[in-house]
Short mmCIF file of C-alpha atoms in Angstrom, two decimals:
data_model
loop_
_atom_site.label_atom_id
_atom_site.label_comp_id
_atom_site.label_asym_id
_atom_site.label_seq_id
_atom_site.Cartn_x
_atom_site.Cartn_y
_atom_site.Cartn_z
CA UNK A 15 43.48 91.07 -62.72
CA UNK A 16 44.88 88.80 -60.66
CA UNK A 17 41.91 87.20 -59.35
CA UNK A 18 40.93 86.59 -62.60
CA UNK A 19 43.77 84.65 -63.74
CA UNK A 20 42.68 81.02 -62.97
CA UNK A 21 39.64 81.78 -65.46
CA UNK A 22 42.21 81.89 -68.87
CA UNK A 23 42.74 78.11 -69.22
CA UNK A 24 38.71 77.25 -68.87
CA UNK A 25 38.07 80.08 -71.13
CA UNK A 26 40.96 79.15 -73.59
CA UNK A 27 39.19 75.67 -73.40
CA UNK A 28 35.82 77.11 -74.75
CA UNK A 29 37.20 79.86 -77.08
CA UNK A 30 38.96 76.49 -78.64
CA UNK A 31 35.57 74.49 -78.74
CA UNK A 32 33.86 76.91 -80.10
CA UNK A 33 36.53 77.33 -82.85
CA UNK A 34 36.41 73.80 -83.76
CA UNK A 35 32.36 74.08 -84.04
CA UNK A 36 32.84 75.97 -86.98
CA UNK A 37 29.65 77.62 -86.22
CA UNK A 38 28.37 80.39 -88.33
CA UNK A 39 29.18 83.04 -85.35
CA UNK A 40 32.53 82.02 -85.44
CA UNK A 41 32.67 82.83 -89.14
CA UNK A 42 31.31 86.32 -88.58
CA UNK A 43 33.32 86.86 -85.67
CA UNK A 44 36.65 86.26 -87.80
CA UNK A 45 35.56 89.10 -89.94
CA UNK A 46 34.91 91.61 -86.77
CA UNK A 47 38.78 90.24 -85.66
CA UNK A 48 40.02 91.26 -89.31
CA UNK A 49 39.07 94.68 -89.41
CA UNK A 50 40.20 94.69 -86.19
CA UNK A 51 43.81 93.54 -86.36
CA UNK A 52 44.15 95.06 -89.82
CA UNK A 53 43.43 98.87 -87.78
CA UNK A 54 45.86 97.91 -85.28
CA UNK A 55 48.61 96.90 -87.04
CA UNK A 56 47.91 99.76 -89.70
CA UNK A 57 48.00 102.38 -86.48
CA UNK A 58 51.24 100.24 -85.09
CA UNK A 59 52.87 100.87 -88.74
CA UNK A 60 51.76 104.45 -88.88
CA UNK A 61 53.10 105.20 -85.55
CA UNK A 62 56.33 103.15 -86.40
CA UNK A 63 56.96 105.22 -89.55
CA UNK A 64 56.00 108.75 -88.17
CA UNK A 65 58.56 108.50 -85.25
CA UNK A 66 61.55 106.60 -87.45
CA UNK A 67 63.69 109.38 -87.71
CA UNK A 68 63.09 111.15 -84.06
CA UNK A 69 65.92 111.03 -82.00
CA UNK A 70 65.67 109.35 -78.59
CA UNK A 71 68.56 110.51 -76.38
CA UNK A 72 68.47 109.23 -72.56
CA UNK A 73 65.60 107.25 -71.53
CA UNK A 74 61.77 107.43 -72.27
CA UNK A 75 60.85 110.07 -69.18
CA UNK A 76 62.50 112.67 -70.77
CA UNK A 77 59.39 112.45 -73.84
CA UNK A 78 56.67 111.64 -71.13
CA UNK A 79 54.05 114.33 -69.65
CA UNK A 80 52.45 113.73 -66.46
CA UNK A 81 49.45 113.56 -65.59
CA UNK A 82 48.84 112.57 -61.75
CA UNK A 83 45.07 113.13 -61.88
CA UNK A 84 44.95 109.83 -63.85
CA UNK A 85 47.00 107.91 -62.10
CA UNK A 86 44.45 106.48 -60.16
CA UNK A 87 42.81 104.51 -62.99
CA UNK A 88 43.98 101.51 -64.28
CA UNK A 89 45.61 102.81 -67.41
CA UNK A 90 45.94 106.03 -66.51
CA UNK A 91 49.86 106.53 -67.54
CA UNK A 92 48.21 105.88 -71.10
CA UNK A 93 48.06 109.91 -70.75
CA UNK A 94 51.58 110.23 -70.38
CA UNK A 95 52.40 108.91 -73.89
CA UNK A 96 53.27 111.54 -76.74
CA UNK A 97 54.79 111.31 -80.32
CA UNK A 98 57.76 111.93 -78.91
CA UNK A 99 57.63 109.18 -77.13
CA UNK A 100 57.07 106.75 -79.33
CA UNK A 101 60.38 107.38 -81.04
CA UNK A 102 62.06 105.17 -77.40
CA UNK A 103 59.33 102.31 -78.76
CA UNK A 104 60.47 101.71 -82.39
CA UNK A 105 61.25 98.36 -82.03
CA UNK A 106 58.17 97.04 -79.91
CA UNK A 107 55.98 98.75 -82.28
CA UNK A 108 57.33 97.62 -85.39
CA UNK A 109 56.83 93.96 -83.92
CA UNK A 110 53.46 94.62 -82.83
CA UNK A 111 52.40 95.99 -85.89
CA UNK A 112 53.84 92.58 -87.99
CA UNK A 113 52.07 90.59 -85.16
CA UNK A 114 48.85 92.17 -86.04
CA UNK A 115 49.22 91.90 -89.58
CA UNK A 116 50.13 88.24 -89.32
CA UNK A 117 47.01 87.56 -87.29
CA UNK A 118 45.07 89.87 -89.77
CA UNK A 119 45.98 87.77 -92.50
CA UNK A 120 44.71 84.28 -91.18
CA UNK A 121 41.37 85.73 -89.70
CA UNK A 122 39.88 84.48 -92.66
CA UNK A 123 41.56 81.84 -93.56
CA UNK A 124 41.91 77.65 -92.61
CA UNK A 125 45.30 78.55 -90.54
CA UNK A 126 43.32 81.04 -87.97
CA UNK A 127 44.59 78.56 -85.25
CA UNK A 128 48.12 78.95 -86.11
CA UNK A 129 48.48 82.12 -87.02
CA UNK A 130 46.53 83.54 -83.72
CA UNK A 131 49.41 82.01 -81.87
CA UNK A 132 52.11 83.61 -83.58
CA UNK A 133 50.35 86.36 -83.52
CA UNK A 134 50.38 86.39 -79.79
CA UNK A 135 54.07 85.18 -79.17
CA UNK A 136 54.89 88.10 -81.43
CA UNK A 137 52.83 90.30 -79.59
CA UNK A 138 53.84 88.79 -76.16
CA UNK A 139 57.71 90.09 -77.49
CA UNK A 140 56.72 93.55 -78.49
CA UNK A 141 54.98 93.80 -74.59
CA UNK A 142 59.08 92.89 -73.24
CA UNK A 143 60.66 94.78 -75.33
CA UNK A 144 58.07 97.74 -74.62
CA UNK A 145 58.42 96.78 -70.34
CA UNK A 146 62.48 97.40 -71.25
CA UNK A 147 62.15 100.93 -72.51
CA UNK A 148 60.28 102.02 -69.80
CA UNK A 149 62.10 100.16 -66.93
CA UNK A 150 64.20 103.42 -66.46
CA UNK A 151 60.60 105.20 -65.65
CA UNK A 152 58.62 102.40 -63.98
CA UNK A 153 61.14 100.91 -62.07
CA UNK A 154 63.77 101.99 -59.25
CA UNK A 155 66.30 99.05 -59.48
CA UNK A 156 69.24 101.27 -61.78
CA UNK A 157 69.04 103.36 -58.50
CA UNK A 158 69.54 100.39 -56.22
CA UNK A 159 72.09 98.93 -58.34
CA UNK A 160 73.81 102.42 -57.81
CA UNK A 161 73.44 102.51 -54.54
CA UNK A 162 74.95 99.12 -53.97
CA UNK A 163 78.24 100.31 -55.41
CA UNK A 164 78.69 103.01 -53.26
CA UNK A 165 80.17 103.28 -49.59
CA UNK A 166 77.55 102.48 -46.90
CA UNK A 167 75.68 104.98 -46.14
CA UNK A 168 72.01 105.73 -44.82
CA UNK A 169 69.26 105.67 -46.59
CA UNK A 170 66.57 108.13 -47.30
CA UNK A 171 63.32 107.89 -49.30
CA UNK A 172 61.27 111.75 -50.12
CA UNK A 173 57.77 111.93 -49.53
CA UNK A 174 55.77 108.59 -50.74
CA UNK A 175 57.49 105.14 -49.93
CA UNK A 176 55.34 103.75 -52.64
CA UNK A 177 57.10 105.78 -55.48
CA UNK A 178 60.26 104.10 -54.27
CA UNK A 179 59.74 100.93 -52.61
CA UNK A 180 61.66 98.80 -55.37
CA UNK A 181 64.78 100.57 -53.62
CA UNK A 182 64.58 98.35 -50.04
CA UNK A 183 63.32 95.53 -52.22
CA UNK A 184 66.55 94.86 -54.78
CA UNK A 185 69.33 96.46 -51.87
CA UNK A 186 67.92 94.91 -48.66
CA UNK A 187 68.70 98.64 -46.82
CA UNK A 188 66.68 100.01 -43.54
CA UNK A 189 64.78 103.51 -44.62
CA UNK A 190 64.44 106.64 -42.68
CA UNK A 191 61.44 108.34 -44.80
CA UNK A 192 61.32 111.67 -45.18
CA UNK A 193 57.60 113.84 -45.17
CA UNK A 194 56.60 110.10 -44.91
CA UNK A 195 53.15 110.00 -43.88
CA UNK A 196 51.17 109.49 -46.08
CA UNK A 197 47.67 106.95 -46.52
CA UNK A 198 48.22 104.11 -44.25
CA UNK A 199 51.46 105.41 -43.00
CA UNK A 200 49.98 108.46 -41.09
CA UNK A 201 48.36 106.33 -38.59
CA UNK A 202 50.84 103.80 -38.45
CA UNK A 203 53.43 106.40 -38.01
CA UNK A 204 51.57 107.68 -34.65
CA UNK A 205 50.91 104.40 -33.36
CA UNK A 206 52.68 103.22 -30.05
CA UNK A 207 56.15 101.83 -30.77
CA UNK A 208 56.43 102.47 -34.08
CA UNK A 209 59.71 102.42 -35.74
CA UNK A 210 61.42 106.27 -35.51
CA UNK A 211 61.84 106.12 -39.00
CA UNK A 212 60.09 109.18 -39.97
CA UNK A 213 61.85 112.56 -40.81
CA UNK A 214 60.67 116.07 -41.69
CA UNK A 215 62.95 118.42 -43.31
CA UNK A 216 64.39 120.12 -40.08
CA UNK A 217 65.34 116.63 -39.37
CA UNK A 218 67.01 115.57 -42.76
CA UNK A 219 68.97 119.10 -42.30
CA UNK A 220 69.92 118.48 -39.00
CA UNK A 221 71.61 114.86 -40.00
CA UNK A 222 72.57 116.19 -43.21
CA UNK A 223 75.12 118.51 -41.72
CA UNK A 224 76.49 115.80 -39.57
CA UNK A 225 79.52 113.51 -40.72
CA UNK A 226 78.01 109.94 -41.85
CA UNK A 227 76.99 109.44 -44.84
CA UNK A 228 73.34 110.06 -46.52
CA UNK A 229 71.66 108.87 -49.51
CA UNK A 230 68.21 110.48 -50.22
CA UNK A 231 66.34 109.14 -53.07
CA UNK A 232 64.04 111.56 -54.85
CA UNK A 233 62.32 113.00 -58.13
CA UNK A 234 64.15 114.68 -60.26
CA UNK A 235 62.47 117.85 -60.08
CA UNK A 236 62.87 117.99 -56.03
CA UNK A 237 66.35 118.86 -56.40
CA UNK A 238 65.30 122.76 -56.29
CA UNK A 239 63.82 122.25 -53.47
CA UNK A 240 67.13 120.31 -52.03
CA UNK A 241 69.00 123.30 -52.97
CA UNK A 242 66.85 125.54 -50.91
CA UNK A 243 66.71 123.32 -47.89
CA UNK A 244 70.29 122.18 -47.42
CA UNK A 245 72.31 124.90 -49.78
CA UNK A 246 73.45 123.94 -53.48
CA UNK A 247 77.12 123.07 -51.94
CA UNK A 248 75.96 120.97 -49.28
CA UNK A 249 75.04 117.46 -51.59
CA UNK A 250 75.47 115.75 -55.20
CA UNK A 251 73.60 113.92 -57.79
CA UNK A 252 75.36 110.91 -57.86
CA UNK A 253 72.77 109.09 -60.07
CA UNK A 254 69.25 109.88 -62.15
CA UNK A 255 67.33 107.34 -63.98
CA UNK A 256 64.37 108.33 -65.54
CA UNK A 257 62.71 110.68 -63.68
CA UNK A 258 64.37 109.93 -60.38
CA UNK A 259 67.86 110.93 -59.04
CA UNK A 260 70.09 110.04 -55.54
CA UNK A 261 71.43 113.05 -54.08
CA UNK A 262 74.55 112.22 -50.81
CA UNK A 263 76.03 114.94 -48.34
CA UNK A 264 79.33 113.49 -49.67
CA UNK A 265 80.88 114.45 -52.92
CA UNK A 266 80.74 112.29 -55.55
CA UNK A 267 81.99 111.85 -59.81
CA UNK A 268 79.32 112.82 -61.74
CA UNK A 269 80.64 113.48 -64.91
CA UNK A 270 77.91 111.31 -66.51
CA UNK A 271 74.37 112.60 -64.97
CA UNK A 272 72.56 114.74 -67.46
CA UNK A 273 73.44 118.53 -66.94
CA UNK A 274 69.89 118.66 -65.92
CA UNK A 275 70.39 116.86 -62.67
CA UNK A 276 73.52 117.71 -61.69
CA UNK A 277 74.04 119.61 -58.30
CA UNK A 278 74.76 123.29 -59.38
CA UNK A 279 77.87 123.48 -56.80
CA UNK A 280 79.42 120.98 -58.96
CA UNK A 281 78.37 122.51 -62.43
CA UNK A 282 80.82 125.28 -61.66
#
């Protein structure tokens, strides 16, 4: 993708030329782009209308399934998406679908030029507003902000760095990573003079039960496995954003983390 990006302007340049011919290809090729915009903003509508009434409470995780065999093709989250969904996307598809329609309607018509671009700034706004519903899913920075307003503390990251590495990036912390090596990071790990960075779980309980203070960001669905490993007393949620939470060996107010999340010892 990104190796490809010098090519748009030079093939902007001939896409234009060849729209200015006014070949007969061109003409037939507007037709092919009708019936093509016209499904897509028809399926955009559709979608739009089914999911108008569904409520969307929280953020868009909570209607996502998962599907990590995919995940290693390009659009392989695609999977994730349900009907349910949908319902968080309301406004980006309703945009979409007028963008569609717009360029639908000057396919075949002298104004193809002009309505082709609004058709893609409209588009280009339902792709934001779409990137801002699933920020909570895609994106670790409301747990970084989080973390920012708490006191200092140490930082942990569970299993993958990858799944988490927006965390260092927006609050600048050191990491101790925790059943860390992984891919690259196994032999990296083992090399001479690496950084003692990595922890296993006797290690995170041993610190854990000491008196500085921890942060250990996670999935949301570790925390049973938290519980088992240090005791359901022994740390809090203190934040969870989509599917992710930060659990700390000090108590914490969490009066406004989804029952879900919340650390049973202080459900009681």
């Amino acid at each position: 993708e990104y190796y490809s990006m010098p090519c748009y302007p030079a093939l902007a340049l001939l896409i234009g030329s060849a729209m200015a011919s006014g070949d007969v290809w061109i003409k037939r090729g507007n037709r092919i782009l009708f019936a093509v915009l016209l499904c897509a903003g028809v399926a955009a509508g559709s979608l739009w209308l089914a999911v108008r009434g569904v409520a969307a409470p929280g953020d868009i995780s909570a209607a996502l399934s998962h599907n990590p065999g995919a995940y290693r093709l390009s659009l392989g989250h695609m999977e994730d998406l349900t009907l349910k969904s949908f319902a968080y996307l309301r406004a980006p598809l309703l945009v979409a679908a007028i963008a569609f329609l717009i360029g639908a309607a000057g396919a075949l018509t002298r104004r193809f030029v002009l309505t082709t671009v609004a058709m893609c700034v409209l588009f280009f706004q339902a792709a934001r507003l779409a990137m801002v519903a699933f920020d909570p899913y895609l994106s670790s920075r409301p747990l970084a902000e989080a973390l920012l307003k708490m006191p200092p503390g140490e930082l942990i990251v569970d299993h993958h760095y990858y799944t988490f590495s927006s965390i260092a990036f927006y609050t600048g912390q050191p990491e101790l990573l925790l059943n860390g090596r992984w891919n690259n990071f196994e032999y990296g790990s083992n090399a001479p003079g690496a950084p003692d960075v990595f922890l296993d779980d006797a290690g995170l309980k041993r610190l854990w039960m000491q008196g500085r203070r921890f942060y250990v960001v996670a999935k949301a669905d570790q925390v049973p496995r938290f519980e088992n490993l240090l005791g359901k007393g022994n740390f809090s949620v203190i934040e969870a954003s989509g599917d992710k939470v930060v659990l700390t060996n000090q108590r914490q107010l969490t009066s406004g983390l989804p029952a879900a999340v919340r650390s049973p010892a202080l459900a009681e």
